[in-house]
mmCIF file with all atom_site columns, C-alpha atoms in Angstrom:
data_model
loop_
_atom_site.group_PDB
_atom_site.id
_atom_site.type_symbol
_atom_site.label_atom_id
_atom_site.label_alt_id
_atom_site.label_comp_id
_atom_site.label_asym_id
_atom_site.label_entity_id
_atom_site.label_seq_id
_atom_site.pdbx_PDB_ins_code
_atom_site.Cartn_x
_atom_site.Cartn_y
_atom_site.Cartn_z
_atom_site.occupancy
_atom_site.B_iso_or_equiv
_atom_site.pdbx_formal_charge
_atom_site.auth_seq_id
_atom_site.auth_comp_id
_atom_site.auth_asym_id
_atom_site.auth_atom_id
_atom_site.pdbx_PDB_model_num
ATOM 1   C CA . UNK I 1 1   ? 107.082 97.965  141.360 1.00 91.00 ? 1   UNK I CA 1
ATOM 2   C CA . UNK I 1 2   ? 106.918 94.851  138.865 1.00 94.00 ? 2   UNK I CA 1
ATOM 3   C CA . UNK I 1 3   ? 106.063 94.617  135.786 1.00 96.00 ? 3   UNK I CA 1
ATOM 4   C CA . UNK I 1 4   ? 106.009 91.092  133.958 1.00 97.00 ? 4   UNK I CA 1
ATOM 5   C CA . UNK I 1 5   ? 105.400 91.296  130.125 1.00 97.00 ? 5   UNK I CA 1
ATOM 6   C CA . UNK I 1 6   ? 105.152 88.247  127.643 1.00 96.00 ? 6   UNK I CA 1
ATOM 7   C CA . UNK I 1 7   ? 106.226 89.896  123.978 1.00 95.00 ? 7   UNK I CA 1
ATOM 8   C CA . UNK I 1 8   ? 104.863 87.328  121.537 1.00 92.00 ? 8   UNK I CA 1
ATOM 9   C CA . UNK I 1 9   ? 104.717 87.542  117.608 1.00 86.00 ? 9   UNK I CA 1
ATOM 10  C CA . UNK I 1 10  ? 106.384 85.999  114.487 1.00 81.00 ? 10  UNK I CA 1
ATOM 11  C CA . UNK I 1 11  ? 109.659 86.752  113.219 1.00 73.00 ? 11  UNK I CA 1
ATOM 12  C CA . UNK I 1 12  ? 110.835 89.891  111.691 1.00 72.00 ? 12  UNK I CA 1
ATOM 13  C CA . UNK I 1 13  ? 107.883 91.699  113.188 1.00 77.00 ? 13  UNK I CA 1
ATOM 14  C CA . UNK I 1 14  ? 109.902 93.317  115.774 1.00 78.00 ? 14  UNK I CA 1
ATOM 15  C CA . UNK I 1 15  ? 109.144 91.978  118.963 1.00 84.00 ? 15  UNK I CA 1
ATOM 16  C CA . UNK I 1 16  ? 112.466 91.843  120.212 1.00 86.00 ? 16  UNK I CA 1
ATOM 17  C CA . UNK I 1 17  ? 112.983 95.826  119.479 1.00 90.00 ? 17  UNK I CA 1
ATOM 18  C CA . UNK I 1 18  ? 110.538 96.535  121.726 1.00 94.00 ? 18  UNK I CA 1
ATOM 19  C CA . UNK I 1 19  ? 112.408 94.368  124.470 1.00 93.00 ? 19  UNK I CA 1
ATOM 20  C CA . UNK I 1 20  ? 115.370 96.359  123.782 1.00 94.00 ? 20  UNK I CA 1
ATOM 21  C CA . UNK I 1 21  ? 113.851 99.354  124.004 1.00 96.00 ? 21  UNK I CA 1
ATOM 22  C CA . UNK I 1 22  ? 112.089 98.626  127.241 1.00 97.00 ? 22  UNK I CA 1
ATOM 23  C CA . UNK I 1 23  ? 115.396 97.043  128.694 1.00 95.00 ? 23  UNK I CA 1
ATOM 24  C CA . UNK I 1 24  ? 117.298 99.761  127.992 1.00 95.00 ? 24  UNK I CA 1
ATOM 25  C CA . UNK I 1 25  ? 114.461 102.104 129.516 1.00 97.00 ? 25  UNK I CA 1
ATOM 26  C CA . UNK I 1 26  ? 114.458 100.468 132.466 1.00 96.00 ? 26  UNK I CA 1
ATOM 27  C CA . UNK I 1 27  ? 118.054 100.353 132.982 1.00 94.00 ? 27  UNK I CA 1
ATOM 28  C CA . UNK I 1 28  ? 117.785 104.149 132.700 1.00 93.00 ? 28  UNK I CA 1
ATOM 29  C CA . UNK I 1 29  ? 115.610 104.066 135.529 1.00 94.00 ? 29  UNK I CA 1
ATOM 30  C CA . UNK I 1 30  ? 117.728 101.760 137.764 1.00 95.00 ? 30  UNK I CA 1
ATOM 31  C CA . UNK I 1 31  ? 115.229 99.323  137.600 1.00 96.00 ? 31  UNK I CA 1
ATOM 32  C CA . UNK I 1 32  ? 116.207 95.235  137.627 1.00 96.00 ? 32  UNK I CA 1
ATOM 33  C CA . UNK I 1 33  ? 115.556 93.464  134.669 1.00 94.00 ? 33  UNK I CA 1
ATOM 34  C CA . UNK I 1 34  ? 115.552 89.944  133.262 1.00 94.00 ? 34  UNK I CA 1
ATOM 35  C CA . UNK I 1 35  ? 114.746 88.616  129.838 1.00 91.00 ? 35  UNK I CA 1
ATOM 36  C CA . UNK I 1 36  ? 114.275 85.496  128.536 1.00 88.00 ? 36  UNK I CA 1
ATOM 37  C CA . UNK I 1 37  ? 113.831 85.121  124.529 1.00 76.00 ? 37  UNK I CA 1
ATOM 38  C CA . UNK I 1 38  ? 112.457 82.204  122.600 1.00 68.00 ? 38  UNK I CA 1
ATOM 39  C CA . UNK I 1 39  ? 112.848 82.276  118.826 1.00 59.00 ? 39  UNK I CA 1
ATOM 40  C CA . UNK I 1 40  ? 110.969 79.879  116.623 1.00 59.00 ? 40  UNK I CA 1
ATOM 41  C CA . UNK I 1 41  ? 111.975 79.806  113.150 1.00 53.00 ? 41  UNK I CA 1
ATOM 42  C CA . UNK I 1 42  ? 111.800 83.625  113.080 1.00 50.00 ? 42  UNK I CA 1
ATOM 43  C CA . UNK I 1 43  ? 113.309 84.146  110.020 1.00 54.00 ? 43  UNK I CA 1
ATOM 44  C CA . UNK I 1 44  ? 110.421 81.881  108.145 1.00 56.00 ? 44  UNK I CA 1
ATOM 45  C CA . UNK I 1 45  ? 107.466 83.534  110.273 1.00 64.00 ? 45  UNK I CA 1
ATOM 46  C CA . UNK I 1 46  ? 108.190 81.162  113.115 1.00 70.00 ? 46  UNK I CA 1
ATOM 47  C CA . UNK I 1 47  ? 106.851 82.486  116.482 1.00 76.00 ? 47  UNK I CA 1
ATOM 48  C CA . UNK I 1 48  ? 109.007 84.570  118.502 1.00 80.00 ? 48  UNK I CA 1
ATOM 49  C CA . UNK I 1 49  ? 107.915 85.067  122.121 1.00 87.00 ? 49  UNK I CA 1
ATOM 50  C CA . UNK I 1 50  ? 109.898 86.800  125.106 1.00 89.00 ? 50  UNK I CA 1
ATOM 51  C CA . UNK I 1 51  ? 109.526 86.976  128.812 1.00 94.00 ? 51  UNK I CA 1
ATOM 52  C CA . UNK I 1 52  ? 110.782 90.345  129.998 1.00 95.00 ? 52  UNK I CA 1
ATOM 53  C CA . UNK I 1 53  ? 110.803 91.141  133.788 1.00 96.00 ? 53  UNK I CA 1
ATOM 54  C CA . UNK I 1 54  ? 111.308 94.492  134.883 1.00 97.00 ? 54  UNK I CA 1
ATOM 55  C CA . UNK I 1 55  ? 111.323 94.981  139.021 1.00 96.00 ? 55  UNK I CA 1
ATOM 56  C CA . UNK I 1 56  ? 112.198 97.834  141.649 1.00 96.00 ? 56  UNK I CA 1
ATOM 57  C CA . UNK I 1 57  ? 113.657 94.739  143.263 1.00 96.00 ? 57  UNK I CA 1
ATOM 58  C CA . UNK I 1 58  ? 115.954 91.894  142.448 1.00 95.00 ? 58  UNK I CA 1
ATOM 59  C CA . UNK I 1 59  ? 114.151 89.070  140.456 1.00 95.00 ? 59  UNK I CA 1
ATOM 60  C CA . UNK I 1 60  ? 115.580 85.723  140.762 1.00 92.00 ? 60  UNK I CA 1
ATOM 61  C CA . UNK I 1 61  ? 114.133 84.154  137.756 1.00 91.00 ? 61  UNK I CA 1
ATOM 62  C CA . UNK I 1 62  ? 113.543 85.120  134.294 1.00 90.00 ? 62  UNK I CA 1
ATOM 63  C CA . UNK I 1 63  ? 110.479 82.948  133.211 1.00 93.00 ? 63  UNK I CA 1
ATOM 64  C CA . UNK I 1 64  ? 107.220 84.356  133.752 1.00 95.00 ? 64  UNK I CA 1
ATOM 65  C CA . UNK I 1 65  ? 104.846 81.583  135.681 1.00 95.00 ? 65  UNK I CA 1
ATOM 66  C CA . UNK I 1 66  ? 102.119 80.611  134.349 1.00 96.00 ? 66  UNK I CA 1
ATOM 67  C CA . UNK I 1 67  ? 99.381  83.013  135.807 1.00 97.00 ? 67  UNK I CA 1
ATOM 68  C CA . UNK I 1 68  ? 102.005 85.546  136.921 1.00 97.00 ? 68  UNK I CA 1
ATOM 69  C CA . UNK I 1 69  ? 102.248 88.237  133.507 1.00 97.00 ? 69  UNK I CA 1
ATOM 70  C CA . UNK I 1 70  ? 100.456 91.200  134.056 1.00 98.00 ? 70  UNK I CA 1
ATOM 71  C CA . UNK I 1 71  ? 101.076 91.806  129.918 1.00 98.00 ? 71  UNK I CA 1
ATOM 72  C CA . UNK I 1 72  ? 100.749 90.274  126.803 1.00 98.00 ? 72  UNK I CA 1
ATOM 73  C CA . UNK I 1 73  ? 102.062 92.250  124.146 1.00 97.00 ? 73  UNK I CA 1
ATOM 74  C CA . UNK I 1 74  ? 101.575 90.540  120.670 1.00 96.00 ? 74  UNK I CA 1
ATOM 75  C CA . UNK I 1 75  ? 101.890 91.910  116.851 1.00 93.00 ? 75  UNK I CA 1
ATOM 76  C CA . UNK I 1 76  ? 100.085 89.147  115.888 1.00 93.00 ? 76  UNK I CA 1
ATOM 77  C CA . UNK I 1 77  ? 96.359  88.289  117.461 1.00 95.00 ? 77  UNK I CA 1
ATOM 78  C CA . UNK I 1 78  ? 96.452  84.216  117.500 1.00 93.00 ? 78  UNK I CA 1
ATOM 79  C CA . UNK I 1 79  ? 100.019 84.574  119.356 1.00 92.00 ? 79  UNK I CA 1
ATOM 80  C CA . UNK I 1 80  ? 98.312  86.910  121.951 1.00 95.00 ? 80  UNK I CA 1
ATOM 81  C CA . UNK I 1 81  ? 96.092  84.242  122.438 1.00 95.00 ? 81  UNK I CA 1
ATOM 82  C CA . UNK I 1 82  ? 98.659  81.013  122.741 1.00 93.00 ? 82  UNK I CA 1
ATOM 83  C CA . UNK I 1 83  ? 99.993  82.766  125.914 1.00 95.00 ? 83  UNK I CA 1
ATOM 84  C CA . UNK I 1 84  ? 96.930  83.699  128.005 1.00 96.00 ? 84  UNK I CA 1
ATOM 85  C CA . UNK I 1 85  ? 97.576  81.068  130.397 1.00 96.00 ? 85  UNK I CA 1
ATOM 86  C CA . UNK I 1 86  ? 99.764  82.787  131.713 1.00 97.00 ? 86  UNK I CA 1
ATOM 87  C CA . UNK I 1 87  ? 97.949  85.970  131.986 1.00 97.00 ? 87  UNK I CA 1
ATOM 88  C CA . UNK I 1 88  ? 97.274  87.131  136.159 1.00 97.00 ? 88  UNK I CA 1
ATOM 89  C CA . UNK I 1 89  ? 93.351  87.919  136.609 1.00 95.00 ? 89  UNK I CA 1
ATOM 90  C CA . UNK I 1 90  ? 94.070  91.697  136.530 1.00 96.00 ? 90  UNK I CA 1
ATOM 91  C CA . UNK I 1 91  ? 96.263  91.591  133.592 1.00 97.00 ? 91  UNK I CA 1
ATOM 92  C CA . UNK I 1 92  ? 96.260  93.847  129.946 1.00 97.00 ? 92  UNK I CA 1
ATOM 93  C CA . UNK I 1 93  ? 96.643  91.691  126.499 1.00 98.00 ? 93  UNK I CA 1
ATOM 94  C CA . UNK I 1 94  ? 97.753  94.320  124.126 1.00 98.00 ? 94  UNK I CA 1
ATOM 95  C CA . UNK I 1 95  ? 97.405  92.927  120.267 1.00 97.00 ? 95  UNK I CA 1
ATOM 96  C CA . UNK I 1 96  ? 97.452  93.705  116.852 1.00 96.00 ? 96  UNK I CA 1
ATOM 97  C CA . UNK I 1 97  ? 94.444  92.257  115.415 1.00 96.00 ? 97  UNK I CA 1
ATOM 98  C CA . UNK I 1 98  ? 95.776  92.189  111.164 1.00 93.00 ? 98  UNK I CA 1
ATOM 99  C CA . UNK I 1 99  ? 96.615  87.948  111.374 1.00 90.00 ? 99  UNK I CA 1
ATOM 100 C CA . UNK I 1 100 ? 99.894  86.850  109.982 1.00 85.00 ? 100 UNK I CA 1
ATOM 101 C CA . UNK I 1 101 ? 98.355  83.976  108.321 1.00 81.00 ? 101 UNK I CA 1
ATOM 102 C CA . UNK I 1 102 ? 101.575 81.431  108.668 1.00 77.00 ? 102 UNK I CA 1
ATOM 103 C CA . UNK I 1 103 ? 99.741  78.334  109.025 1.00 79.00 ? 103 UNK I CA 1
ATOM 104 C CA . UNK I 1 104 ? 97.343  76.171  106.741 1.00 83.00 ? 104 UNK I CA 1
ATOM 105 C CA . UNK I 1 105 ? 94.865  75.351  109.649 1.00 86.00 ? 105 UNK I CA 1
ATOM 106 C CA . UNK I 1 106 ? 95.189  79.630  111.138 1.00 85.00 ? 106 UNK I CA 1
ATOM 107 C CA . UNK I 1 107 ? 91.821  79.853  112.891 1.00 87.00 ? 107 UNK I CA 1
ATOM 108 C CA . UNK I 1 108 ? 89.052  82.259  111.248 1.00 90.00 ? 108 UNK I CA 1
ATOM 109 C CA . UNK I 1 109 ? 89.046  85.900  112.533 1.00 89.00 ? 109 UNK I CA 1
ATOM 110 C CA . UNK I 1 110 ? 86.097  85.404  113.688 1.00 92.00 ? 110 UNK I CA 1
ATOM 111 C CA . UNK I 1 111 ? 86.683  83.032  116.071 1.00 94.00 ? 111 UNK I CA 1
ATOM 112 C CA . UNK I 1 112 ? 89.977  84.727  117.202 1.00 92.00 ? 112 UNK I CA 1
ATOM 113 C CA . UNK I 1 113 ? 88.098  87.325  117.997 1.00 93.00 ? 113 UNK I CA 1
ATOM 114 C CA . UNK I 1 114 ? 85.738  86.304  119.758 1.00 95.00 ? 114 UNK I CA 1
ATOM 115 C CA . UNK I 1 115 ? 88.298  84.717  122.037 1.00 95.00 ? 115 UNK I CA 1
ATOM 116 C CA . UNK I 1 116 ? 89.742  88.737  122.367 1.00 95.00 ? 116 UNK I CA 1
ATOM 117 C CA . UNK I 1 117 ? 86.556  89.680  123.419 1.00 94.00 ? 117 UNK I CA 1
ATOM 118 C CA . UNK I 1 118 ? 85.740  87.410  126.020 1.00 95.00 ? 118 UNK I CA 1
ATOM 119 C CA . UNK I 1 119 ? 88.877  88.564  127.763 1.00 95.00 ? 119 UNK I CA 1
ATOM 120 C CA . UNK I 1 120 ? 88.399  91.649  130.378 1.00 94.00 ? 120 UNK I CA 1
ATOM 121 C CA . UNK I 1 121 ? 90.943  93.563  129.605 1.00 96.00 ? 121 UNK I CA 1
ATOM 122 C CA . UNK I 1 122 ? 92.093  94.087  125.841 1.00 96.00 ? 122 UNK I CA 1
ATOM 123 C CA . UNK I 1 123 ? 93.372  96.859  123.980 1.00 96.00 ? 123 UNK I CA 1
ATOM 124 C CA . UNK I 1 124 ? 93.020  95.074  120.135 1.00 95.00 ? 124 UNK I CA 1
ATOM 125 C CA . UNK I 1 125 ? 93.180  97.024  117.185 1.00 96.00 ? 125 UNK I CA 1
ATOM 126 C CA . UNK I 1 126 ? 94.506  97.104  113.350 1.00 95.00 ? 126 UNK I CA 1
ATOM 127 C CA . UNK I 1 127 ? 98.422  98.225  114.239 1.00 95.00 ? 127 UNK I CA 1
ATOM 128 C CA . UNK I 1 128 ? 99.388  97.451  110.749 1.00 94.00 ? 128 UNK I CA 1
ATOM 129 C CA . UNK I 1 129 ? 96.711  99.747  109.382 1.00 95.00 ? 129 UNK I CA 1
ATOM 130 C CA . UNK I 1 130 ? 97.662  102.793 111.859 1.00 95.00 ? 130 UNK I CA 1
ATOM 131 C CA . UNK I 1 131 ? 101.372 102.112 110.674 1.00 94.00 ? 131 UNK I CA 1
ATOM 132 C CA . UNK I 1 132 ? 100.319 102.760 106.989 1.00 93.00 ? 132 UNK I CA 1
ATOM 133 C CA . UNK I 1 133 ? 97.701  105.948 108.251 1.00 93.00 ? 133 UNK I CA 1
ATOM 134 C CA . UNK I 1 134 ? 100.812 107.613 109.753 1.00 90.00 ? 134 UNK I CA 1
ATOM 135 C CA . UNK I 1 135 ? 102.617 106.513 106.342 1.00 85.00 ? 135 UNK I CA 1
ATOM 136 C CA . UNK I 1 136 ? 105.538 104.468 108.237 1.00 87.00 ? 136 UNK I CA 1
ATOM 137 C CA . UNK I 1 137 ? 104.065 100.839 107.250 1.00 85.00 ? 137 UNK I CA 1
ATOM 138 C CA . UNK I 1 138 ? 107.270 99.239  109.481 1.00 88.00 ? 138 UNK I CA 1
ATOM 139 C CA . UNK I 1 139 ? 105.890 100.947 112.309 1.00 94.00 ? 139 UNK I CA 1
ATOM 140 C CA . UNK I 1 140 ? 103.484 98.779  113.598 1.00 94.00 ? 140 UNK I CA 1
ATOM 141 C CA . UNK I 1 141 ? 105.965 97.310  116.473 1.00 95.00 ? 141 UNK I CA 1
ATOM 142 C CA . UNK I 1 142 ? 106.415 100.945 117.862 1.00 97.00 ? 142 UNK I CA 1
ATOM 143 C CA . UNK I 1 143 ? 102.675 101.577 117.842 1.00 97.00 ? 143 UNK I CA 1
ATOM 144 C CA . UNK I 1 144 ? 101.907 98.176  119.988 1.00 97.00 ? 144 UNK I CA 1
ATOM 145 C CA . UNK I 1 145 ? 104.806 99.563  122.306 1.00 98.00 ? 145 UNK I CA 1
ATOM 146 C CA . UNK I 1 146 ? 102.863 102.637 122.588 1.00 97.00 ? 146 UNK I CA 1
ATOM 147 C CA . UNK I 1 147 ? 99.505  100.658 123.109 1.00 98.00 ? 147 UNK I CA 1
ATOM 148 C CA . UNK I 1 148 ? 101.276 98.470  126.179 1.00 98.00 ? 148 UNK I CA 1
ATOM 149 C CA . UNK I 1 149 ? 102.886 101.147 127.216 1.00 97.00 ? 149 UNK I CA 1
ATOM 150 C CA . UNK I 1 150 ? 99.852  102.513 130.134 1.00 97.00 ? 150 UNK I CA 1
ATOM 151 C CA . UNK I 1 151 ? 100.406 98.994  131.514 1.00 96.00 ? 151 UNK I CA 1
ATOM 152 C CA . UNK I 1 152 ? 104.008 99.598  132.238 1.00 96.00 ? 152 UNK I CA 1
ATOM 153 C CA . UNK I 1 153 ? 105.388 101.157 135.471 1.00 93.00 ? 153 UNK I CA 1
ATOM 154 C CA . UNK I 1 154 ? 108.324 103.235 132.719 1.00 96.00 ? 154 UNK I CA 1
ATOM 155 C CA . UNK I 1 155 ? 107.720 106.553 132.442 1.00 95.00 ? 155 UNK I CA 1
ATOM 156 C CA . UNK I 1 156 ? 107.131 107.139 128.685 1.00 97.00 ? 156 UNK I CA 1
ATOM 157 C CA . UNK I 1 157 ? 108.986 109.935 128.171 1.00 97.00 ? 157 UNK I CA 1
ATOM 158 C CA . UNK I 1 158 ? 111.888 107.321 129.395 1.00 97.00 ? 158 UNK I CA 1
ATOM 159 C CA . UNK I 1 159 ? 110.570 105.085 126.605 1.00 98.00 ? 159 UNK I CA 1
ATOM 160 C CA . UNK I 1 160 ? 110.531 107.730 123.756 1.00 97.00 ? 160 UNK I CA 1
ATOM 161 C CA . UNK I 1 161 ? 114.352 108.364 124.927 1.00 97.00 ? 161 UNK I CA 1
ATOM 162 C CA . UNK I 1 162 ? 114.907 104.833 124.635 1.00 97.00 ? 162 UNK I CA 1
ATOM 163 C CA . UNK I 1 163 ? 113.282 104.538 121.401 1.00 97.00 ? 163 UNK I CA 1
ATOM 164 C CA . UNK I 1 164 ? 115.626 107.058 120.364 1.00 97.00 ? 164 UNK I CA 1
ATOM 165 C CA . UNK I 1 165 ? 118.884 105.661 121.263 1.00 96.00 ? 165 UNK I CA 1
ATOM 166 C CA . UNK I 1 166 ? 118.057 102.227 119.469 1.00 95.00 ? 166 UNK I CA 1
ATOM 167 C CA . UNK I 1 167 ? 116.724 103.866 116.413 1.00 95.00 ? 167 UNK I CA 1
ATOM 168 C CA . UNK I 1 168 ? 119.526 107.023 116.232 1.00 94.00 ? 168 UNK I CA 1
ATOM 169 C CA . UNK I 1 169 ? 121.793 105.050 113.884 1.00 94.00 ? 169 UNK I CA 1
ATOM 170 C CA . UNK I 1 170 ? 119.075 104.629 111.525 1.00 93.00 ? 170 UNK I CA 1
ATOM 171 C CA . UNK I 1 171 ? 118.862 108.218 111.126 1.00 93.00 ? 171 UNK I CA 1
ATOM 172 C CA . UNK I 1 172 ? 116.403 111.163 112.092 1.00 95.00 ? 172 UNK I CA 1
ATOM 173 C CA . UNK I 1 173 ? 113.881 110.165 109.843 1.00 94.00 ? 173 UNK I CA 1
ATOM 174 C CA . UNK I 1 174 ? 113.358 106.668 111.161 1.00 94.00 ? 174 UNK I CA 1
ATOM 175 C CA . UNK I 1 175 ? 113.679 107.789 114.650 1.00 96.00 ? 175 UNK I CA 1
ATOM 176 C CA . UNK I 1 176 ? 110.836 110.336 114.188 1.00 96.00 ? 176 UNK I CA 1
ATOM 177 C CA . UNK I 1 177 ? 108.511 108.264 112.159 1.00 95.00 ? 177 UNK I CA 1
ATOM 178 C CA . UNK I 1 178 ? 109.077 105.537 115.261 1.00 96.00 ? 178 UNK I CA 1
ATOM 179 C CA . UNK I 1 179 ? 108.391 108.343 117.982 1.00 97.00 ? 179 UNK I CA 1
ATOM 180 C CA . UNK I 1 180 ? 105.331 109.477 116.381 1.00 97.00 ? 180 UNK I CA 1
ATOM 181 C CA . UNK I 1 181 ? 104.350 105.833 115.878 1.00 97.00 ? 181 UNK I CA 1
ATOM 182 C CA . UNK I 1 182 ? 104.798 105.078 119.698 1.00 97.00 ? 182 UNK I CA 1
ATOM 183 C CA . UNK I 1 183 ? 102.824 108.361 120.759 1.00 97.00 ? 183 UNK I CA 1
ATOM 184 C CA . UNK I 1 184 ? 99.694  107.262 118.118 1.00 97.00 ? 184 UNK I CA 1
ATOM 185 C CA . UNK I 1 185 ? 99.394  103.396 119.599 1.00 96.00 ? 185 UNK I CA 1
ATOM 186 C CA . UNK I 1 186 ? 99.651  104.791 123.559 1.00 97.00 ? 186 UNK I CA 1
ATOM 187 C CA . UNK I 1 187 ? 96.647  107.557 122.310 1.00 96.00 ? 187 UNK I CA 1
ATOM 188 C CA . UNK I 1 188 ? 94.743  105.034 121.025 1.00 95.00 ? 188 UNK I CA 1
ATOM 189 C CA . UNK I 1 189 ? 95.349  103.023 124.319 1.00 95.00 ? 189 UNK I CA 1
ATOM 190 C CA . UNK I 1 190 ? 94.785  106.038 126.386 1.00 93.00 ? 190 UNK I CA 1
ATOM 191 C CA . UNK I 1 191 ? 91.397  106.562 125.032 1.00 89.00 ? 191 UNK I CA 1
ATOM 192 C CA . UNK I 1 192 ? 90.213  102.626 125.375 1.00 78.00 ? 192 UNK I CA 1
ATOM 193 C CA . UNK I 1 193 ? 91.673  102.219 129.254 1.00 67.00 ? 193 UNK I CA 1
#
């Protein structure tokens, strides 16, 4: 089993959480794991992009080649796309598709999407807008977890506990509203795979 996952988005949209909480759900399942972060100027709405490697066997490097993820995971839809080089043939791009408009020149929607589209194997949809439907509106990074989540070789019952261990300080409420969150985004993924 391997499992090579580029988590892309802009700062303080809670990319990294989701690394935790797959790191720590793979380390439940005795599974090896490297990470490798890079943080833009996150706390301004600079990018924030990770390469997180999760093997049955050791890995000797933690960068991703180019060509070599089987996942992009992105809360943001133009940051899904600045990584598809490095995207295998067979492999999932799981995105958001509400923009975080950081930029002056930020492509138009339109053309964003059409570059989704063209891809063969998407799961794109309006996280930000099923975070405010299940009335959690910081939710979003827990329903793209859920979304990626088919694509990853972690049982999700494994993820939920994992979810719950980096949430439980927060207190019940938060780690229910993130739970439910999680479950909605790997429905909706379900039902488009």
């Amino acid at each position: 089993m391997k499992t090579d996952i580029i988590l892309a988005g802009v700062g303080g949209q809670g990319i990294l959480s989701i690394a935790t909480i797959l790191g720590a759900a793979a380390l439940e399942e005795n599974l090896y794991l490297k990470q490798a972060e890079v943080h833009g100027m996150s706390q301004r709405g600079g990018d924030v992009q990770s390469n997180l490697r999760i093997s049955s066997n050791p890995i000797h490097s933690d960068l991703i080649p180019l060509g070599g993820a089987d996942l992009i995971v992105s809360l943001e839809p133009m940051e899904a796309l600045r990584y598809v080089q490095y995207l295998s043939k067979e492999g999932w791009v799981v995105t958001n598709t509400n923009p975080f408009v950081n930029i002056d020149n930020y492509p138009q929607m339109e053309e964003v999407e059409k570059e989704l589209k063209a891809l063969p194997n998407v799961v794109a949809f309006n996280m930000d807008e099923k975070a405010k439907e299940l009335l959690s509106p910081r939710s979003s990074n827990m329903i793209l977890l859920g979304a990626a989540s088919p694509f990853i070789d972690i049982a999700p019952e494994q993820i939920e506990v994992a979810i719950r261990k980096v949430f439980g300080r927060k207190g019940e409420k938060i780690v229910e509203a993130n739970v439910k969150a999680f479950h909605a985004g790997r429905d909706i993924a379900m039902s488009k795979k």
